[in-house]
Short mmCIF file of C-alpha atoms and ligand atoms in Angstrom, two decimals:
data_model
loop_
_atom_site.label_atom_id
_atom_site.label_comp_id
_atom_site.label_asym_id
_atom_site.label_seq_id
_atom_site.Cartn_x
_atom_site.Cartn_y
_atom_site.Cartn_z
CA ASP U 1245 0.00 0.00 0.00
CA ALA U 1246 2.97 2.33 -0.48
CA VAL U 1247 2.72 5.69 -2.18
CA PHE U 1248 5.31 5.79 -4.94
CA TYR U 1249 6.48 9.14 -6.22
CA ARG U 1250 7.40 8.86 -9.86
CA VAL U 1251 10.43 11.02 -10.65
CA TYR U 1252 10.90 11.94 -14.29
CA VAL U 1253 14.63 12.46 -13.85
CA PRO U 1254 15.27 14.94 -16.72
CA SER U 1255 12.68 17.31 -15.28
CA PHE U 1256 13.04 17.03 -11.52
CA THR U 1257 16.06 19.09 -10.40
CA ASP U 1258 19.29 20.03 -12.14
CA SER U 1259 22.24 20.39 -9.77
CA ASP U 1260 25.01 21.24 -12.24
CA GLY U 1261 23.48 23.87 -14.53
CA ASP U 1262 23.36 21.81 -17.73
CA GLY U 1263 19.61 22.35 -17.93
CA ILE U 1264 18.60 18.73 -17.34
CA GLY U 1265 17.78 17.03 -14.03
CA ASP U 1266 20.23 14.68 -12.33
CA LEU U 1267 20.78 12.38 -9.34
CA PRO U 1268 22.39 14.96 -7.02
CA GLY U 1269 19.36 17.15 -7.82
CA ILE U 1270 17.07 14.41 -6.54
CA ARG U 1271 19.28 14.02 -3.47
CA ASP U 1272 18.81 17.71 -2.69
CA ARG U 1273 15.04 17.20 -2.64
CA LEU U 1274 14.86 14.20 -0.33
CA GLY U 1275 13.85 16.44 2.57
CA TYR U 1276 11.00 17.77 0.44
CA LEU U 1277 9.86 14.26 -0.47
CA GLU U 1278 9.97 13.17 3.16
CA LEU U 1279 7.90 16.22 4.09
CA LEU U 1280 5.47 15.41 1.28
CA GLY U 1281 5.00 12.03 2.90
CA VAL U 1282 5.55 9.53 0.08
CA ASP U 1283 7.05 6.12 0.82
CA ALA U 1284 9.18 5.46 -2.24
CA LEU U 1285 10.70 7.05 -5.33
CA CYS U 1286 10.44 5.39 -8.68
CA LEU U 1287 12.99 6.96 -11.02
CA SER U 1288 12.72 7.09 -14.81
CA PRO U 1289 15.65 5.24 -16.45
CA ILE U 1290 19.09 6.47 -15.41
CA CYS U 1291 21.32 4.23 -17.52
CA PRO U 1292 23.62 5.54 -20.27
CA SER U 1293 21.50 6.60 -23.19
CA PRO U 1294 21.74 8.80 -26.27
CA MET U 1295 18.41 10.25 -24.99
CA VAL U 1296 16.45 9.69 -28.17
CA ASP U 1297 13.60 8.65 -25.81
CA HIS U 1298 15.03 10.41 -22.73
CA GLY U 1299 16.54 7.33 -21.14
CA TYR U 1300 14.18 4.69 -22.53
CA ASP U 1301 16.91 3.89 -25.06
CA VAL U 1302 19.69 2.26 -23.08
CA THR U 1303 23.24 1.51 -24.21
CA ASP U 1304 24.40 -0.06 -20.94
CA PRO U 1305 21.85 -1.32 -18.39
CA ARG U 1306 24.43 -1.51 -15.62
CA ASP U 1307 25.79 2.02 -15.41
CA VAL U 1308 24.55 5.58 -14.90
CA ASP U 1309 24.48 8.18 -17.66
CA ARG U 1310 26.97 10.98 -17.03
CA ARG U 1311 24.19 13.53 -17.52
CA TRP U 1312 22.52 12.17 -14.39
CA GLY U 1313 25.70 11.49 -12.43
CA SER U 1314 27.60 8.28 -11.87
CA LEU U 1315 27.31 5.01 -9.98
CA PRO U 1316 28.83 6.59 -6.84
CA ALA U 1317 26.26 9.42 -7.13
CA PHE U 1318 23.55 6.77 -7.38
CA ASP U 1319 24.86 4.95 -4.30
CA ALA U 1320 24.90 8.23 -2.40
CA LEU U 1321 21.29 8.93 -3.42
CA LEU U 1322 20.21 5.45 -2.37
CA THR U 1323 21.90 5.67 1.02
CA GLU U 1324 20.45 9.06 1.70
CA ALA U 1325 16.97 8.11 0.49
CA HIS U 1326 17.02 5.25 2.97
CA ALA U 1327 18.15 7.61 5.71
CA HIS U 1328 15.03 9.70 4.93
CA GLY U 1329 12.85 6.60 5.20
CA LEU U 1330 12.28 6.49 1.44
CA ARG U 1331 12.58 3.38 -0.72
CA LEU U 1332 14.08 3.59 -4.20
CA VAL U 1333 12.94 1.86 -7.39
CA VAL U 1334 14.88 1.90 -10.67
CA ASP U 1335 13.35 1.63 -14.13
CA LEU U 1336 14.68 -1.13 -16.41
CA VAL U 1337 14.00 -1.34 -20.13
CA PRO U 1338 14.26 -5.02 -21.12
CA HIS U 1339 12.07 -4.81 -24.22
CA HIS U 1340 14.56 -2.98 -26.42
CA THR U 1341 17.97 -1.38 -26.32
CA SER U 1342 19.38 1.76 -27.84
CA GLU U 1343 20.71 1.39 -31.36
CA GLY U 1344 23.96 2.49 -29.68
CA ARG U 1345 24.25 -0.63 -27.52
CA ASP U 1346 27.34 -2.76 -28.33
CA TRP U 1347 25.02 -5.70 -29.11
CA PHE U 1348 23.17 -3.80 -31.82
CA ARG U 1349 26.31 -2.40 -33.36
CA ALA U 1350 27.75 -5.93 -33.45
CA ALA U 1351 24.52 -7.17 -35.03
CA LEU U 1352 24.70 -4.60 -37.83
CA ALA U 1353 28.37 -5.46 -38.39
CA SER U 1354 27.57 -9.18 -38.70
CA ALA U 1355 25.99 -11.13 -41.51
CA PRO U 1356 22.32 -12.14 -41.68
CA GLY U 1357 21.84 -15.39 -39.78
CA SER U 1358 24.76 -14.64 -37.41
CA SER U 1359 24.48 -15.21 -33.68
CA GLU U 1360 24.99 -11.45 -33.13
CA ARG U 1361 21.79 -10.75 -35.05
CA ALA U 1362 19.83 -13.39 -33.16
CA ARG U 1363 19.58 -11.19 -30.06
CA TYR U 1364 17.34 -8.81 -32.02
CA GLN U 1365 14.45 -9.29 -34.41
CA PHE U 1366 16.09 -9.17 -37.84
CA ARG U 1367 14.14 -10.50 -40.82
CA PRO U 1368 14.47 -10.38 -44.61
CA GLY U 1369 12.07 -8.00 -46.31
CA ARG U 1370 9.13 -9.01 -48.42
CA GLY U 1371 8.58 -8.39 -52.12
CA ASP U 1372 10.97 -7.50 -54.84
CA GLY U 1373 14.52 -7.32 -53.48
CA GLY U 1374 13.14 -7.49 -49.93
CA ALA U 1375 12.12 -3.86 -50.24
CA ALA U 1376 8.92 -4.16 -48.16
CA PRO U 1377 8.85 -4.62 -44.35
CA PRO U 1378 8.53 -8.23 -43.10
CA ASN U 1379 5.02 -7.61 -41.73
CA ASP U 1380 2.43 -4.87 -41.35
CA TRP U 1381 3.08 -3.85 -37.76
CA PRO U 1382 2.99 -0.14 -36.90
CA SER U 1383 5.29 1.39 -34.30
CA MET U 1384 3.71 2.80 -31.11
CA PHE U 1385 5.25 6.13 -32.07
CA GLY U 1386 3.74 6.08 -35.60
CA GLY U 1387 5.08 4.80 -38.91
CA PRO U 1388 6.11 1.20 -39.53
CA ALA U 1389 7.65 -0.92 -36.75
CA TRP U 1390 10.46 -1.90 -39.11
CA THR U 1391 13.57 -0.19 -40.38
CA ARG U 1392 15.84 -1.57 -43.02
CA GLU U 1393 19.45 -1.83 -42.00
CA PRO U 1394 21.63 0.82 -43.59
CA VAL U 1395 23.80 0.07 -46.62
CA PRO U 1396 27.22 -0.95 -45.28
CA VAL U 1397 29.75 1.84 -45.78
CA SER U 1398 32.01 -0.59 -47.63
CA ASP U 1399 29.35 -1.36 -50.28
CA ASP U 1400 29.39 0.42 -53.59
CA ALA U 1401 26.18 2.05 -54.75
CA ASP U 1402 24.94 -0.96 -56.70
CA GLY U 1403 25.67 -3.50 -53.96
CA ASP U 1404 23.20 -6.33 -53.49
CA ASP U 1405 20.24 -4.69 -51.78
CA GLY U 1406 18.48 -8.01 -51.23
CA ARG U 1407 20.94 -8.88 -48.45
CA ARG U 1408 19.85 -5.97 -46.30
CA GLU U 1409 17.53 -7.12 -43.53
CA TRP U 1410 14.93 -5.24 -41.53
CA TYR U 1411 14.85 -4.94 -37.76
CA LEU U 1412 11.79 -4.65 -35.55
CA HIS U 1413 11.15 -1.70 -33.23
CA LEU U 1414 7.78 -1.26 -31.53
CA PHE U 1415 8.95 2.22 -30.55
CA SER U 1416 11.42 4.40 -32.50
CA SER U 1417 13.96 3.06 -34.98
CA ALA U 1418 16.62 4.02 -32.41
CA GLN U 1419 15.11 1.39 -30.04
CA PRO U 1420 15.57 -2.03 -31.66
CA ASP U 1421 13.49 -4.82 -30.04
CA LEU U 1422 15.29 -7.70 -28.37
CA ASP U 1423 14.44 -11.32 -29.10
CA TRP U 1424 13.35 -12.82 -25.79
CA THR U 1425 13.82 -16.37 -26.99
CA HIS U 1426 17.59 -15.75 -26.99
CA ALA U 1427 19.46 -17.04 -23.94
CA ASP U 1428 21.82 -14.00 -23.87
CA VAL U 1429 18.86 -11.63 -23.62
CA ARG U 1430 17.38 -13.49 -20.66
CA ALA U 1431 20.73 -13.89 -18.94
CA ASP U 1432 21.49 -10.21 -19.42
CA LEU U 1433 18.32 -9.12 -17.62
CA GLU U 1434 19.09 -11.41 -14.74
CA THR U 1435 22.60 -9.92 -14.51
CA THR U 1436 21.08 -6.44 -14.62
CA LEU U 1437 18.49 -7.25 -11.94
CA ARG U 1438 21.16 -8.63 -9.64
CA PHE U 1439 23.43 -5.66 -10.35
CA TRP U 1440 20.85 -3.17 -9.06
CA LEU U 1441 19.46 -5.39 -6.30
CA GLU U 1442 22.98 -6.00 -4.97
CA ARG U 1443 23.48 -2.23 -4.87
CA GLY U 1444 20.47 -2.12 -2.54
CA VAL U 1445 17.56 -0.85 -4.62
CA ASP U 1446 14.18 -1.68 -3.12
CA GLY U 1447 12.51 -2.46 -6.40
CA VAL U 1448 12.59 -2.44 -10.15
CA ARG U 1449 10.11 -1.13 -12.70
CA ILE U 1450 9.89 -3.27 -15.81
CA ASP U 1451 9.14 -1.08 -18.82
CA VAL U 1452 6.83 -2.45 -21.56
CA ALA U 1453 6.35 -5.59 -19.45
CA HIS U 1454 3.60 -6.81 -21.80
CA GLY U 1455 5.58 -6.51 -25.01
CA LEU U 1456 8.56 -8.80 -24.57
CA CYS U 1457 7.52 -11.93 -26.45
CA PRO U 1458 5.83 -11.55 -29.82
CA PRO U 1459 5.24 -14.86 -31.63
CA ALA U 1460 8.39 -16.07 -33.40
CA ASP U 1461 6.76 -15.98 -36.83
CA LEU U 1462 5.77 -12.33 -36.36
CA PRO U 1463 2.38 -12.69 -38.06
CA ASP U 1464 0.56 -9.77 -39.64
CA LEU U 1465 -2.14 -7.91 -37.77
CA PRO U 1466 -5.09 -8.06 -36.87
CA GLY U 1467 -5.45 -9.24 -33.31
CA ASP U 1468 -2.36 -7.28 -32.28
CA PRO U 1469 0.12 -10.13 -31.92
CA ARG U 1470 2.74 -7.55 -30.96
CA LEU U 1471 1.69 -7.48 -27.33
CA ASP U 1472 0.45 -9.48 -24.33
CA GLN U 1473 1.45 -12.94 -25.55
CA ASP U 1474 1.36 -15.92 -23.18
CA ALA U 1475 5.11 -16.50 -23.46
CA VAL U 1476 5.80 -13.24 -21.64
CA HIS U 1477 4.63 -14.72 -18.34
CA ASP U 1478 7.54 -17.07 -18.25
CA VAL U 1479 9.87 -14.06 -18.32
CA HIS U 1480 8.01 -12.50 -15.41
CA ARG U 1481 8.29 -15.72 -13.42
CA THR U 1482 12.05 -15.54 -13.91
CA ILE U 1483 12.12 -11.90 -12.85
CA ARG U 1484 10.08 -12.74 -9.75
CA ALA U 1485 12.35 -15.62 -8.83
CA THR U 1486 15.41 -13.37 -9.10
CA VAL U 1487 13.86 -10.51 -7.12
CA ASP U 1488 12.72 -12.98 -4.46
CA ASP U 1489 16.34 -13.95 -3.88
CA TYR U 1490 16.61 -10.63 -2.06
CA THR U 1491 14.59 -9.77 1.02
CA GLY U 1492 11.85 -7.16 0.87
CA ARG U 1493 12.23 -6.11 -2.76
CA MET U 1494 9.59 -5.81 -5.43
CA ALA U 1495 9.03 -5.62 -9.17
CA VAL U 1496 6.39 -3.42 -10.78
CA GLY U 1497 5.52 -3.81 -14.43
CA ALA U 1498 4.35 -1.06 -16.75
CA VAL U 1499 1.60 -3.04 -18.42
CA ALA U 1500 -0.59 -1.71 -21.22
CA VAL U 1501 -3.05 -4.46 -22.14
CA ALA U 1502 -6.67 -4.79 -23.19
CA GLY U 1503 -8.11 -4.40 -19.67
CA PRO U 1504 -7.72 -5.17 -15.96
CA GLU U 1505 -8.53 -8.87 -16.53
CA ARG U 1506 -5.49 -9.22 -18.82
CA LEU U 1507 -3.40 -7.09 -16.48
CA ALA U 1508 -4.21 -9.41 -13.57
CA ARG U 1509 -2.28 -12.18 -15.32
CA TYR U 1510 0.94 -10.20 -14.73
CA VAL U 1511 0.47 -10.14 -10.96
CA ARG U 1512 -0.29 -13.80 -10.36
CA PRO U 1513 1.48 -15.06 -7.24
CA ASP U 1514 4.67 -16.13 -9.03
CA GLU U 1515 4.89 -13.12 -11.38
CA LEU U 1516 5.34 -9.38 -10.80
CA HIS U 1517 4.34 -7.96 -7.42
CA LEU U 1518 2.58 -4.97 -8.95
CA ALA U 1519 1.47 -3.72 -12.34
CA VAL U 1520 0.64 -0.14 -13.26
CA ASP U 1521 -1.46 0.89 -16.20
CA VAL U 1522 -3.35 3.89 -17.45
CA VAL U 1523 -6.97 2.75 -17.00
CA LEU U 1524 -7.70 5.16 -14.18
CA ALA U 1525 -5.83 7.91 -16.02
CA HIS U 1526 -7.95 7.26 -19.09
CA ALA U 1527 -11.26 7.42 -17.21
CA PRO U 1528 -13.13 10.71 -17.71
CA PHE U 1529 -14.06 12.83 -14.69
CA ASP U 1530 -17.38 11.08 -14.26
CA ALA U 1531 -18.43 9.33 -11.06
CA ASP U 1532 -19.91 6.28 -12.81
CA ALA U 1533 -16.94 5.84 -15.12
CA VAL U 1534 -14.44 6.16 -12.27
CA ARG U 1535 -16.39 3.79 -10.04
CA LYS U 1536 -16.64 1.20 -12.83
CA VAL U 1537 -12.87 1.31 -13.43
CA ILE U 1538 -12.16 0.93 -9.73
CA GLU U 1539 -14.56 -2.00 -9.33
CA ARG U 1540 -13.30 -3.73 -12.44
CA CYS U 1541 -9.64 -3.39 -11.39
CA LEU U 1542 -10.32 -4.63 -7.87
CA THR U 1543 -12.28 -7.63 -9.11
CA ALA U 1544 -9.65 -8.55 -11.68
CA VAL U 1545 -6.56 -8.39 -9.48
CA GLY U 1546 -8.47 -9.62 -6.43
CA ALA U 1547 -9.06 -12.86 -8.34
CA VAL U 1548 -5.31 -13.52 -8.32
CA GLY U 1549 -4.73 -12.21 -4.79
CA ALA U 1550 -2.82 -9.09 -5.84
CA PRO U 1551 -3.39 -5.45 -4.91
CA ALA U 1552 -4.56 -2.95 -7.52
CA THR U 1553 -2.07 -0.17 -8.19
CA TRP U 1554 -3.58 3.26 -8.86
CA MET U 1555 -2.07 5.85 -11.14
CA LEU U 1556 -3.64 9.09 -12.33
CA ALA U 1557 -0.77 10.31 -14.50
CA ASP U 1558 2.77 9.70 -15.68
CA HIS U 1559 5.25 11.06 -18.20
CA ASP U 1560 3.33 9.51 -21.11
CA VAL U 1561 -0.08 11.10 -20.57
CA VAL U 1562 -1.51 14.61 -20.25
CA ARG U 1563 -1.38 15.86 -16.64
CA THR U 1564 -4.59 15.48 -14.64
CA VAL U 1565 -5.30 19.23 -14.32
CA SER U 1566 -5.26 19.63 -18.12
CA ARG U 1567 -6.94 16.31 -18.81
CA TYR U 1568 -9.89 17.17 -16.58
CA GLY U 1569 -10.49 20.42 -18.43
CA GLY U 1570 -7.72 22.82 -17.34
CA GLY U 1571 -8.17 26.08 -15.44
CA PRO U 1572 -9.79 26.22 -11.99
CA ALA U 1573 -12.22 23.36 -12.79
CA GLY U 1574 -9.39 21.12 -14.02
CA LEU U 1575 -7.41 21.84 -10.86
CA ALA U 1576 -10.42 21.22 -8.60
CA ARG U 1577 -11.10 17.90 -10.32
CA ALA U 1578 -7.45 16.85 -10.13
CA ARG U 1579 -7.46 17.59 -6.40
CA ALA U 1580 -10.69 15.64 -5.95
CA MET U 1581 -9.34 12.66 -7.87
CA ALA U 1582 -6.17 12.71 -5.75
CA LEU U 1583 -8.36 12.10 -2.69
CA VAL U 1584 -10.20 9.31 -4.50
CA GLN U 1585 -6.92 7.69 -5.56
CA LEU U 1586 -5.37 7.93 -2.10
CA ALA U 1587 -8.47 6.52 -0.38
CA LEU U 1588 -8.33 3.28 -2.35
CA PRO U 1589 -6.73 0.10 -1.03
CA GLY U 1590 -3.39 -0.77 -2.62
CA PRO U 1591 -0.37 1.21 -3.79
CA ALA U 1592 -0.61 4.59 -5.50
CA PHE U 1593 1.75 6.18 -8.00
CA VAL U 1594 1.92 9.97 -7.86
CA TYR U 1595 3.59 11.65 -10.83
CA ASN U 1596 6.08 14.37 -9.89
CA GLY U 1597 4.48 17.80 -10.08
CA ASP U 1598 0.95 16.51 -9.57
CA GLU U 1599 1.35 17.42 -5.91
CA LEU U 1600 1.82 21.02 -7.13
CA GLY U 1601 -1.30 20.91 -9.30
CA LEU U 1602 0.75 21.52 -12.44
CA PRO U 1603 -1.09 21.60 -15.74
CA ASP U 1604 0.65 20.45 -18.90
CA GLY U 1605 3.17 23.08 -19.94
CA ALA U 1606 2.61 24.52 -23.39
CA VAL U 1607 5.73 23.62 -25.36
CA PRO U 1608 6.13 25.57 -28.61
CA VAL U 1609 6.67 23.42 -31.68
CA GLU U 1610 10.29 24.54 -32.11
CA ALA U 1611 11.12 23.53 -28.51
CA ARG U 1612 9.55 20.06 -28.56
CA ARG U 1613 11.81 17.18 -27.61
CA ASP U 1614 9.57 14.10 -27.61
CA LEU U 1615 10.21 11.96 -30.65
CA VAL U 1616 6.52 11.03 -30.88
CA TRP U 1617 6.15 14.53 -32.29
CA THR U 1618 7.77 13.39 -35.54
CA HIS U 1619 4.65 11.30 -36.23
CA ALA U 1620 1.83 12.83 -34.20
CA GLU U 1621 0.01 16.14 -33.88
CA ASP U 1622 1.19 16.58 -30.35
CA SER U 1623 3.91 15.35 -28.05
CA ARG U 1624 4.33 14.09 -24.50
CA ASP U 1625 6.51 17.10 -23.67
CA GLY U 1626 3.68 18.96 -21.92
CA SER U 1627 3.71 16.59 -18.95
CA ARG U 1628 7.51 16.57 -18.89
CA VAL U 1629 8.12 20.29 -18.37
CA PRO U 1630 10.54 20.77 -15.43
CA LEU U 1631 9.17 21.33 -11.94
CA PRO U 1632 8.97 24.85 -10.45
CA TRP U 1633 10.61 24.96 -7.03
CA ASP U 1634 11.31 28.51 -5.95
CA ASP U 1635 10.32 31.73 -7.69
CA THR U 1636 13.19 33.64 -6.07
CA LEU U 1637 15.78 31.53 -7.87
CA PRO U 1638 16.84 31.50 -11.53
CA GLY U 1639 15.08 28.83 -13.55
CA LEU U 1640 12.52 28.64 -10.72
CA GLY U 1641 15.05 26.58 -8.79
CA PHE U 1642 15.02 23.79 -11.38
CA THR U 1643 18.24 24.88 -13.08
CA ALA U 1644 20.79 27.65 -12.97
CA GLY U 1645 21.28 27.07 -16.70
CA SER U 1646 18.94 26.88 -19.63
CA SER U 1647 16.14 24.37 -19.07
CA TRP U 1648 15.95 21.49 -21.60
CA LEU U 1649 12.22 22.19 -22.06
CA PRO U 1650 10.97 25.76 -21.55
CA ILE U 1651 9.18 26.39 -18.24
CA PRO U 1652 6.04 28.45 -18.91
CA ASP U 1653 5.44 31.70 -16.99
CA ALA U 1654 2.29 30.18 -15.51
CA PHE U 1655 4.48 27.82 -13.41
CA THR U 1656 5.91 30.79 -11.44
CA ALA U 1657 2.77 30.90 -9.31
CA LEU U 1658 2.95 27.15 -8.64
CA CYS U 1659 6.40 26.87 -7.02
CA ALA U 1660 6.79 24.33 -4.23
CA ALA U 1661 8.33 26.88 -1.85
CA THR U 1662 5.26 29.13 -2.06
CA GLN U 1663 2.82 26.23 -1.80
CA LEU U 1664 4.55 24.91 1.32
CA GLU U 1665 3.60 28.16 3.09
CA ASP U 1666 -0.01 28.10 1.89
CA THR U 1667 -2.38 25.80 3.76
CA GLY U 1668 -4.88 25.90 0.89
CA SER U 1669 -2.36 24.85 -1.76
CA THR U 1670 -2.43 21.58 -3.67
CA LEU U 1671 0.89 20.67 -2.05
CA SER U 1672 -0.66 21.15 1.40
CA LEU U 1673 -3.64 19.02 0.35
CA TYR U 1674 -1.31 16.19 -0.70
CA ARG U 1675 0.72 16.50 2.50
CA GLN U 1676 -2.40 16.29 4.64
CA ALA U 1677 -3.80 13.41 2.59
CA LEU U 1678 -0.57 11.43 2.81
CA GLU U 1679 -0.27 12.10 6.53
CA LEU U 1680 -3.83 10.85 7.12
CA ARG U 1681 -3.26 7.86 4.88
CA ARG U 1682 -0.32 6.90 7.09
CA SER U 1683 -1.85 7.59 10.47
CA HIS U 1684 -5.60 6.92 10.21
CA ALA U 1685 -6.80 3.36 10.79
CA GLY U 1686 -9.50 3.76 8.13
CA PHE U 1687 -6.86 3.45 5.41
CA ARG U 1688 -6.01 -0.02 6.62
CA GLY U 1689 -9.58 -1.11 6.00
CA GLY U 1690 -10.87 -3.47 3.35
CA GLU U 1691 -12.17 -2.94 -0.16
CA PRO U 1692 -14.59 -0.12 -0.97
CA GLU U 1693 -18.23 -0.69 -0.05
CA TRP U 1694 -20.22 1.63 -2.29
CA PHE U 1695 -23.35 3.40 -1.37
CA ASP U 1696 -25.74 5.28 -3.58
CA GLY U 1697 -25.54 9.01 -3.65
CA PRO U 1698 -27.01 11.81 -5.76
CA LEU U 1699 -26.63 11.48 -9.52
CA GLY U 1700 -23.04 12.19 -10.63
CA CYS U 1701 -21.63 11.39 -7.19
CA PHE U 1702 -20.26 8.36 -5.41
CA ALA U 1703 -19.33 7.44 -1.89
CA PHE U 1704 -17.49 4.41 -0.59
CA ARG U 1705 -16.54 3.19 2.82
CA ARG U 1706 -13.35 1.22 3.42
CA ALA U 1707 -14.77 -2.07 4.67
CA GLY U 1708 -14.62 -2.62 8.40
CA THR U 1709 -13.86 1.04 9.14
CA SER U 1710 -15.69 4.34 9.36
CA LEU U 1711 -13.59 5.96 6.63
CA VAL U 1712 -15.76 7.29 3.80
CA CYS U 1713 -14.66 8.94 0.56
CA VAL U 1714 -17.21 11.04 -1.33
CA LEU U 1715 -16.82 12.43 -4.84
CA ASN U 1716 -19.09 15.07 -6.33
CA ALA U 1717 -18.63 15.07 -10.09
CA SER U 1718 -22.11 16.52 -10.65
CA PRO U 1719 -22.79 20.18 -11.50
CA ALA U 1720 -24.59 20.94 -8.20
CA PRO U 1721 -23.54 21.03 -4.52
CA VAL U 1722 -24.64 17.95 -2.55
CA PRO U 1723 -25.07 17.24 1.16
CA LEU U 1724 -22.36 15.16 2.81
CA PRO U 1725 -23.17 11.90 4.54
CA ALA U 1726 -22.93 11.96 8.33
CA GLY U 1727 -19.43 11.89 9.77
CA ASP U 1728 -16.56 14.08 10.84
CA ILE U 1729 -14.70 15.71 8.00
CA LEU U 1730 -11.08 14.59 7.80
CA LEU U 1731 -10.16 16.38 4.59
CA VAL U 1732 -11.87 18.14 1.68
CA SER U 1733 -10.25 18.83 -1.69
CA GLY U 1734 -11.80 22.32 -1.84
CA PRO U 1735 -13.88 24.61 0.40
CA LEU U 1736 -17.42 23.53 1.29
CA GLU U 1737 -20.29 25.78 0.21
CA TYR U 1738 -22.63 26.42 3.14
CA GLY U 1739 -21.87 22.96 4.46
CA LEU U 1740 -22.46 21.30 1.08
CA LEU U 1741 -19.87 19.49 -1.04
CA PRO U 1742 -19.47 21.61 -4.20
CA PRO U 1743 -19.07 20.22 -7.73
CA ASP U 1744 -15.58 18.90 -8.66
CA THR U 1745 -14.78 18.18 -5.02
CA ALA U 1746 -14.08 15.13 -2.86
CA ALA U 1747 -14.10 14.66 0.89
CA TRP U 1748 -12.85 12.14 3.40
CA LEU U 1749 -15.08 11.56 6.39
C1 BGC M 2217 7.66 4.52 -21.34
C2 BGC M 2217 7.70 5.52 -22.46
C3 BGC M 2217 8.67 5.04 -23.50
C4 BGC M 2217 8.31 3.63 -23.95
C5 BGC M 2217 9.38 3.03 -24.77
C6 BGC M 2217 7.11 3.26 -21.96
O1 BGC M 2217 6.71 2.35 -21.00
O2 BGC M 2217 6.86 4.93 -20.28
O3 BGC M 2217 8.05 6.80 -22.02
O4 BGC M 2217 8.64 5.91 -24.61
O5 BGC M 2217 8.10 2.78 -22.84
O6 BGC M 2217 10.50 2.70 -24.01
#
C-alpha cells in the first residue's frame, strides 16, 4: 500500500546547470519528499543513453548516464533516500535497447543469420529485393515498426540490396526490439536485476512488461500479436524468482493491455508484485466511469490475490489538471481525484508535479523534444516540463542554466516553496492526505463498499472502518453523509460538497 512518487529524472532538479535534471538534484530534494510524505521514489531510467527517448533507449543497463551522475552518485542517493525513510525503485527497459548498444552495433556489423543478429528481431524484407517490411506492424510512435538496416559503408552504390535485412522496433527506430527467446537476452536481464538489487535498490520497474515476447513468426495484424502474448509470463516468473532472492524487494511492471482482466495475469502469485497501467488515467471525470474502473480493477486483481495499483498520470499522458479540463475546474477535479486515488486500497503512483497541481506546460513546436512529435500532432513534452521549485531563484530553482524544455510563466505561481507556506495549496492538500493515509486506521480497511448518492456522485466506505470517501462530479452542490470531515479537496459551500470536489469523512 505504499505511495510511490514517480520522478521523471530529466525534469526534476538540475544540480550542475546543464539544464537537465540529475541524481544529485534528486538528493537535494529528499527532505522535500519526506515532508510530502511519500514512501518510495520510482525513477525514470538512469542508464547511459543517447536520450532519443530520454533514457528509454539504453546503451548499458548496468551504469549511470553521465548527464545524471555516476554510480557513486547513485549509491549516495540510495543511502540518503534510505536515511530519509524512502525506498528507491529503478526503471529497467528489457524490451529494447538503444541502437547504440554494443550488441546492436555488433549485429549490424555481422551477416544475416549470425548469432549477433539473433539477439534482435532481424528479418528479410518481403517483395521484390526485400524492399517491403517483413510484416504490417505499426510502431507505437507512428510509422512502420520496421527499419531496413543501412547500406554498409564498404558497399558500392549498386551493392546487393536483397541482403539488407529489416529490424523490428515497436517504438522508434533508435530502439531495436530484443528477441526474448535468446538465452543472452534473458541472462542479461538477470545480470542487470542482480546488479541493481545487490546495490540495494528496493525495487525495479519493468518497462513495456507486456511486449517482450511476440510470436516467433511475427504474423501480420489483426489481433495485435505484438503485445500481451502468453510467453511473456515465463519471463516474469524468472524476474520474480530473481527478485525474491533478495529480502523485501519488489518488481512493478508497466503493463498496457486490453483491460484489468489481462493485467491481472501479470500479478499472479509467481509473477510481478505490482502492475501499473493507465486505465484510471484514461477514465473521464465522471463518477460512474471512475467507479466502474475501480470496481473492475479490484475484481480482476483480487481474483489472483494481488493489490490494484492506482495511477492518475505519468510522463506519457496529459497531466490530470489539463486532462480534466484545465483552469480552476481542471485543478479542482485533479485535487478531488487525488483524494479518491489515495483513499483506495493498494499502492498509489503519484507523478512528480501533480502534488503542485501543475497543468501540462505549453511547449512551442520549435522547442519540442519528444520523438513522438515526428509522427503525431502533439507530443508528450507537456507533462515533462521541469518542476517549479522557488520563484526567487533563476530557472525557478530547477536549473541555474537553460532548461531542456521551456518552463512556462504560468508555473511561477505554482512553485513548491510558495505552496509549502499556503495551507490551501495543492501541495498542502497532498501533504495532509498522505499524513492521514499513514496515520488513520480507516486506510487499513478493506475494499470499498459503495453506497448510492445523488446522480453524478459516489461514496465508498473502506470495509470494516468508518472511513468514507465522497466524490461530487455533478454540477450541483450535494449534502455530505454523516461523519466528521477529515479532509476536503476544496472549500465547502454552506456545508455542502461543491461540484468537482471530494471529501474524506
Ligand atoms: C515509457 C515511455 C517510453 C516507452 C518506450 C514506456 O513504458 O513509459 O516513455 O517511450 O516505454 O521505451
